[in-house]
CSV table of C-alpha atoms in Angstrom, one decimal:
chain,number,residue,atom,x,y,z
H,58,UNK,CA,-44.6,-29.7,-97.4
H,59,UNK,CA,-47.9,-30.7,-99.0
H,60,UNK,CA,-46.2,-33.6,-100.8
H,61,UNK,CA,-44.5,-34.7,-97.6
H,62,UNK,CA,-47.8,-34.9,-95.8
H,63,UNK,CA,-49.4,-36.8,-98.7
H,64,UNK,CA,-46.6,-39.4,-98.6
H,65,UNK,CA,-46.8,-39.7,-94.9
H,66,UNK,CA,-50.6,-40.3,-95.0
H,67,UNK,CA,-50.2,-42.9,-97.8
H,68,UNK,CA,-47.5,-44.7,-95.9
H,69,UNK,CA,-49.4,-44.8,-92.6
H,70,UNK,CA,-52.6,-46.0,-94.3
H,71,UNK,CA,-50.9,-48.8,-96.2
H,72,UNK,CA,-51.5,-52.2,-94.5
H,73,UNK,CA,-48.1,-53.5,-95.4
H,74,UNK,CA,-46.2,-50.2,-95.7
H,75,UNK,CA,-42.6,-50.4,-96.9
H,76,UNK,CA,-40.0,-47.8,-96.3
H,77,UNK,CA,-40.8,-44.5,-98.0
H,78,UNK,CA,-37.3,-44.2,-99.6
H,79,UNK,CA,-35.8,-46.8,-101.9
H,80,UNK,CA,-32.2,-47.6,-101.5
H,81,UNK,CA,-29.7,-50.2,-102.9
H,82,UNK,CA,-29.5,-51.8,-99.4
H,83,UNK,CA,-32.9,-53.3,-100.0
H,84,UNK,CA,-31.7,-55.5,-102.9
H,85,UNK,CA,-32.5,-59.1,-102.2
H,86,UNK,CA,-34.8,-58.3,-99.2
H,87,UNK,CA,-38.1,-59.1,-101.0
H,88,UNK,CA,-39.0,-62.3,-102.9
H,89,UNK,CA,-38.8,-62.1,-106.7
H,90,UNK,CA,-38.9,-65.7,-107.9
H,91,UNK,CA,-40.6,-69.1,-107.1
H,92,UNK,CA,-37.8,-70.2,-104.8
H,93,UNK,CA,-37.8,-66.9,-103.0
H,94,UNK,CA,-41.6,-67.0,-102.7
H,95,UNK,CA,-41.3,-70.5,-101.1
H,96,UNK,CA,-38.7,-69.2,-98.7
H,97,UNK,CA,-40.9,-66.2,-97.8
H,98,UNK,CA,-43.9,-68.5,-97.3
H,99,UNK,CA,-41.9,-70.8,-95.1
H,100,UNK,CA,-40.7,-67.8,-93.0
H,101,UNK,CA,-44.3,-66.6,-92.7
H,102,UNK,CA,-45.5,-70.0,-91.5
H,103,UNK,CA,-42.7,-70.2,-88.9
H,104,UNK,CA,-43.7,-66.8,-87.6
H,105,UNK,CA,-47.3,-67.9,-87.4
H,106,UNK,CA,-46.3,-71.0,-85.4
H,107,UNK,CA,-44.4,-68.8,-83.0
H,108,UNK,CA,-47.7,-67.1,-82.1
H,109,UNK,CA,-49.7,-64.4,-83.9
H,110,UNK,CA,-49.8,-62.4,-80.6
H,111,UNK,CA,-46.0,-61.8,-80.6
H,112,UNK,CA,-44.6,-58.5,-81.7
H,113,UNK,CA,-41.0,-59.5,-82.1
H,114,UNK,CA,-40.9,-58.9,-85.9
H,115,UNK,CA,-42.4,-55.4,-85.6
H,116,UNK,CA,-40.7,-52.1,-85.2
H,117,UNK,CA,-41.4,-50.1,-82.0
H,118,UNK,CA,-42.8,-46.6,-82.5
H,119,UNK,CA,-40.5,-43.7,-81.6
H,120,UNK,CA,-40.0,-43.5,-77.8
H,121,UNK,CA,-41.4,-47.0,-77.1
H,122,UNK,CA,-39.8,-50.3,-76.3
H,123,UNK,CA,-41.2,-53.3,-78.3
H,124,UNK,CA,-42.2,-56.2,-76.1
H,125,UNK,CA,-44.0,-59.5,-76.8
H,126,UNK,CA,-47.8,-59.4,-76.3
H,127,UNK,CA,-49.2,-62.2,-74.3
H,128,UNK,CA,-52.3,-64.1,-75.6
H,129,UNK,CA,-53.8,-63.7,-72.1
H,130,UNK,CA,-52.1,-61.2,-69.8
H,131,UNK,CA,-53.9,-62.6,-66.8
H,132,UNK,CA,-52.0,-65.9,-67.1
H,133,UNK,CA,-48.5,-64.6,-68.0
H,134,UNK,CA,-46.3,-62.3,-65.9
H,135,UNK,CA,-45.2,-59.0,-67.3
H,136,UNK,CA,-41.7,-57.6,-67.6
H,137,UNK,CA,-39.6,-57.2,-64.5
H,138,UNK,CA,-40.0,-54.1,-62.3
H,139,UNK,CA,-37.5,-51.4,-63.1
H,140,UNK,CA,-36.5,-53.3,-66.3
H,141,UNK,CA,-36.7,-49.9,-68.0
H,142,UNK,CA,-33.7,-48.7,-66.1
H,143,UNK,CA,-35.7,-46.4,-63.9
H,144,UNK,CA,-37.2,-44.1,-66.6
H,145,UNK,CA,-40.4,-45.0,-68.3
H,146,UNK,CA,-41.1,-45.1,-72.1
H,147,UNK,CA,-44.4,-44.7,-73.8
H,148,UNK,CA,-46.6,-47.6,-74.8
H,149,UNK,CA,-45.7,-49.5,-77.9
H,150,UNK,CA,-49.4,-49.1,-79.0
H,151,UNK,CA,-49.1,-45.3,-79.1
H,152,UNK,CA,-48.0,-44.4,-82.6
H,153,UNK,CA,-48.6,-40.6,-82.8
H,154,UNK,CA,-45.5,-38.7,-83.8
H,155,UNK,CA,-44.3,-35.3,-84.8
H,156,UNK,CA,-43.6,-34.7,-88.4
H,157,UNK,CA,-40.6,-32.6,-89.6
H,158,UNK,CA,-41.5,-30.2,-92.3
H,159,UNK,CA,-39.4,-30.2,-95.4
H,160,UNK,CA,-39.8,-27.3,-97.8
H,161,UNK,CA,-37.2,-25.4,-99.9
H,162,UNK,CA,-36.4,-22.9,-97.1
H,163,UNK,CA,-35.7,-25.6,-94.5
H,164,UNK,CA,-32.8,-27.9,-93.7
H,165,UNK,CA,-32.1,-30.8,-91.3
H,166,UNK,CA,-31.0,-28.2,-88.7
H,167,UNK,CA,-33.4,-25.4,-89.5
H,168,UNK,CA,-37.0,-26.5,-89.6
H,169,UNK,CA,-39.9,-27.3,-87.4
H,170,UNK,CA,-42.0,-30.4,-86.3
H,171,UNK,CA,-45.7,-30.4,-86.1
H,172,UNK,CA,-47.8,-31.7,-83.1
H,173,UNK,CA,-50.3,-34.4,-84.0
H,174,UNK,CA,-53.3,-32.5,-82.6
H,175,UNK,CA,-55.8,-34.8,-84.2
H,176,UNK,CA,-54.4,-37.7,-82.1
H,177,UNK,CA,-54.4,-35.9,-78.8
H,178,UNK,CA,-56.6,-36.7,-75.8
H,179,UNK,CA,-57.3,-33.9,-73.4
H,180,UNK,CA,-55.8,-30.4,-73.5
H,181,UNK,CA,-52.2,-31.2,-72.5
H,182,UNK,CA,-49.6,-32.1,-75.1
H,183,UNK,CA,-47.2,-34.9,-74.2
H,184,UNK,CA,-43.7,-33.5,-73.9
H,185,UNK,CA,-42.5,-35.9,-76.6
H,186,UNK,CA,-45.1,-34.5,-79.1
H,187,UNK,CA,-44.7,-30.8,-78.3
H,188,UNK,CA,-44.0,-28.9,-81.6
H,189,UNK,CA,-40.4,-27.6,-82.2
H,190,UNK,CA,-38.9,-24.8,-84.1
H,191,UNK,CA,-35.1,-24.8,-84.5
H,192,UNK,CA,-32.8,-22.5,-86.4
H,193,UNK,CA,-29.5,-24.2,-85.6
H,194,UNK,CA,-30.3,-27.8,-84.7
H,195,UNK,CA,-31.3,-29.2,-81.3
H,196,UNK,CA,-28.6,-28.0,-78.9
H,197,UNK,CA,-27.0,-30.3,-76.3
H,198,UNK,CA,-26.3,-28.0,-73.3
H,199,UNK,CA,-24.9,-29.2,-70.0
H,200,UNK,CA,-27.0,-27.6,-67.2
H,201,UNK,CA,-23.9,-27.7,-64.9
H,202,UNK,CA,-22.1,-25.3,-67.3
H,203,UNK,CA,-25.1,-23.2,-68.5
H,204,UNK,CA,-25.6,-19.8,-67.0
H,205,UNK,CA,-28.1,-16.9,-67.0
H,206,UNK,CA,-26.5,-13.4,-67.5
H,207,UNK,CA,-28.6,-10.3,-66.7
H,208,UNK,CA,-27.2,-6.9,-67.5
H,209,UNK,CA,-28.2,-3.5,-68.9
H,210,UNK,CA,-30.5,-1.1,-67.0
H,211,UNK,CA,-30.1,-2.9,-63.7
H,212,UNK,CA,-28.5,-1.9,-60.4
H,213,UNK,CA,-26.7,-5.2,-59.9
H,214,UNK,CA,-25.7,-7.1,-63.1
H,215,UNK,CA,-25.4,-10.8,-62.2
H,216,UNK,CA,-24.6,-14.2,-63.5
H,217,UNK,CA,-26.7,-17.1,-62.2
H,218,UNK,CA,-25.9,-20.8,-62.5
H,219,UNK,CA,-28.8,-23.2,-63.0
H,220,UNK,CA,-28.4,-24.2,-59.3
H,221,UNK,CA,-28.7,-20.5,-58.4
H,222,UNK,CA,-31.9,-20.1,-60.4
H,223,UNK,CA,-33.4,-23.2,-58.7
H,224,UNK,CA,-33.0,-21.6,-55.3
H,225,UNK,CA,-35.6,-18.9,-56.2
H,226,UNK,CA,-39.3,-19.6,-55.6
H,227,UNK,CA,-40.9,-21.2,-58.6
H,228,UNK,CA,-44.4,-21.3,-60.0
H,229,UNK,CA,-46.2,-24.0,-62.0
H,230,UNK,CA,-48.7,-22.9,-64.7
H,231,UNK,CA,-50.4,-24.3,-67.8
H,232,UNK,CA,-49.7,-22.3,-71.0
H,233,UNK,CA,-50.0,-22.9,-74.7
H,234,UNK,CA,-47.3,-21.8,-77.1
H,235,UNK,CA,-48.0,-21.1,-80.8
H,236,UNK,CA,-45.4,-20.4,-83.5
H,237,UNK,CA,-45.9,-17.2,-85.4
H,238,UNK,CA,-45.9,-19.3,-88.6
H,239,UNK,CA,-48.7,-21.7,-87.6
H,240,UNK,CA,-51.0,-22.3,-90.5
H,241,UNK,CA,-48.7,-20.6,-93.1
H,242,UNK,CA,-49.6,-23.1,-95.7
H,243,UNK,CA,-53.3,-22.2,-95.4
H,244,UNK,CA,-53.0,-18.4,-95.6
H,245,UNK,CA,-53.9,-18.2,-99.3
H,246,UNK,CA,-56.0,-21.3,-99.7
H,247,UNK,CA,-56.6,-24.7,-98.0
H,248,UNK,CA,-53.8,-27.1,-98.9
H,249,UNK,CA,-53.1,-29.6,-96.1
H,250,UNK,CA,-55.3,-32.6,-95.3
H,251,UNK,CA,-54.8,-32.9,-91.5
H,252,UNK,CA,-55.0,-30.6,-88.5
H,253,UNK,CA,-51.4,-31.6,-87.8
H,254,UNK,CA,-50.4,-30.2,-91.1
H,255,UNK,CA,-52.5,-27.0,-90.9
H,256,UNK,CA,-52.2,-26.0,-87.2
H,257,UNK,CA,-49.6,-28.4,-85.7
H,258,UNK,CA,-47.3,-25.5,-84.5
H,259,UNK,CA,-49.3,-25.1,-81.2
H,260,UNK,CA,-49.0,-27.1,-78.0
H,261,UNK,CA,-50.1,-26.9,-74.4
H,262,UNK,CA,-47.9,-27.9,-71.5
H,263,UNK,CA,-47.5,-27.5,-67.8
H,264,UNK,CA,-44.4,-25.3,-67.1
H,265,UNK,CA,-42.5,-24.9,-63.9
H,266,UNK,CA,-39.9,-22.1,-63.5
H,267,UNK,CA,-38.9,-18.9,-61.8
H,268,UNK,CA,-40.7,-15.7,-62.9
H,269,UNK,CA,-38.6,-13.0,-64.3
H,270,UNK,CA,-40.2,-10.5,-61.9
H,271,UNK,CA,-38.6,-12.5,-59.0
H,272,UNK,CA,-35.1,-12.1,-60.5
H,273,UNK,CA,-35.8,-8.5,-61.5
H,274,UNK,CA,-36.4,-7.6,-57.9
H,275,UNK,CA,-33.1,-9.2,-57.0
H,276,UNK,CA,-31.0,-7.3,-59.5
H,277,UNK,CA,-32.9,-4.0,-59.2
H,278,UNK,CA,-34.4,-2.7,-62.5
H,279,UNK,CA,-33.6,1.0,-63.2
H,280,UNK,CA,-36.3,3.5,-63.9
H,281,UNK,CA,-37.3,3.4,-67.6
H,282,UNK,CA,-36.3,-0.2,-68.1
H,283,UNK,CA,-39.3,-1.4,-70.1
H,284,UNK,CA,-38.0,-4.1,-72.5
H,285,UNK,CA,-36.2,-7.4,-72.0
H,286,UNK,CA,-34.0,-8.8,-74.8
H,287,UNK,CA,-33.7,-12.6,-74.3
H,288,UNK,CA,-30.8,-14.3,-76.1
H,289,UNK,CA,-30.6,-18.1,-76.4
H,290,UNK,CA,-27.5,-20.3,-76.1
H,291,UNK,CA,-28.2,-22.4,-79.2
H,292,UNK,CA,-26.1,-22.2,-82.4
H,293,UNK,CA,-28.5,-19.6,-83.9
H,294,UNK,CA,-28.2,-17.4,-80.8
H,295,UNK,CA,-31.8,-16.5,-81.2
H,296,UNK,CA,-33.1,-13.3,-79.6
H,297,UNK,CA,-36.6,-12.1,-78.7
H,298,UNK,CA,-37.8,-8.9,-77.1
H,299,UNK,CA,-40.5,-8.8,-74.4
H,300,UNK,CA,-42.1,-5.6,-73.2
H,301,UNK,CA,-42.6,-5.2,-69.5
H,302,UNK,CA,-46.3,-5.2,-68.4
H,303,UNK,CA,-45.5,-2.7,-65.7
H,304,UNK,CA,-44.2,0.0,-68.0
């Protein structure tokens, strides 16, 4: 994890950073002789003649769409309205990103990503930068087929579709969420170099949803029911217990 952060920082700080991993597919991509150097120089000159303000040869940051940058935006129209298909993307000049942690106990489907807290502005975390913790990969769940089952010490066990849940009154609140393992690399001694690496498993968002108390009144909790065991629908079928505040 520490080595991964070090490589990420070195890659980001390099003015002409190349891909972090070498691969045979790169053979012949970079000039090695006089002829190749001349070809590369000619290509660079052509790119300069096309305009230094153009971004066509660059790579768009994650979640962004790369567009040409006008020398003077007051004299050149922007892109067509609704050209994005009706759903916006972030600015191509915003480069902050989450970083997936790679340590011996993790895998591509069981790991976590860290929020770039040092790059944040304000106290709300953009949804695309909210930290993640997955134990069985990121699930793809169709809301039209997903359901909420409530049973146990209740008068009326029920199954609710997502459309049913949305019919209940909802509330909107701002809450932060922190992973229990936040800062685990720093428990014995300082190791990481950025606040993203040391405390990136915490994010603050605005949440809208139906309170459990609302549904609990609908199904009728039995006397003595003081714990809720929530079970997810992902591949890990994660469970977490929550104690009732009224018990």
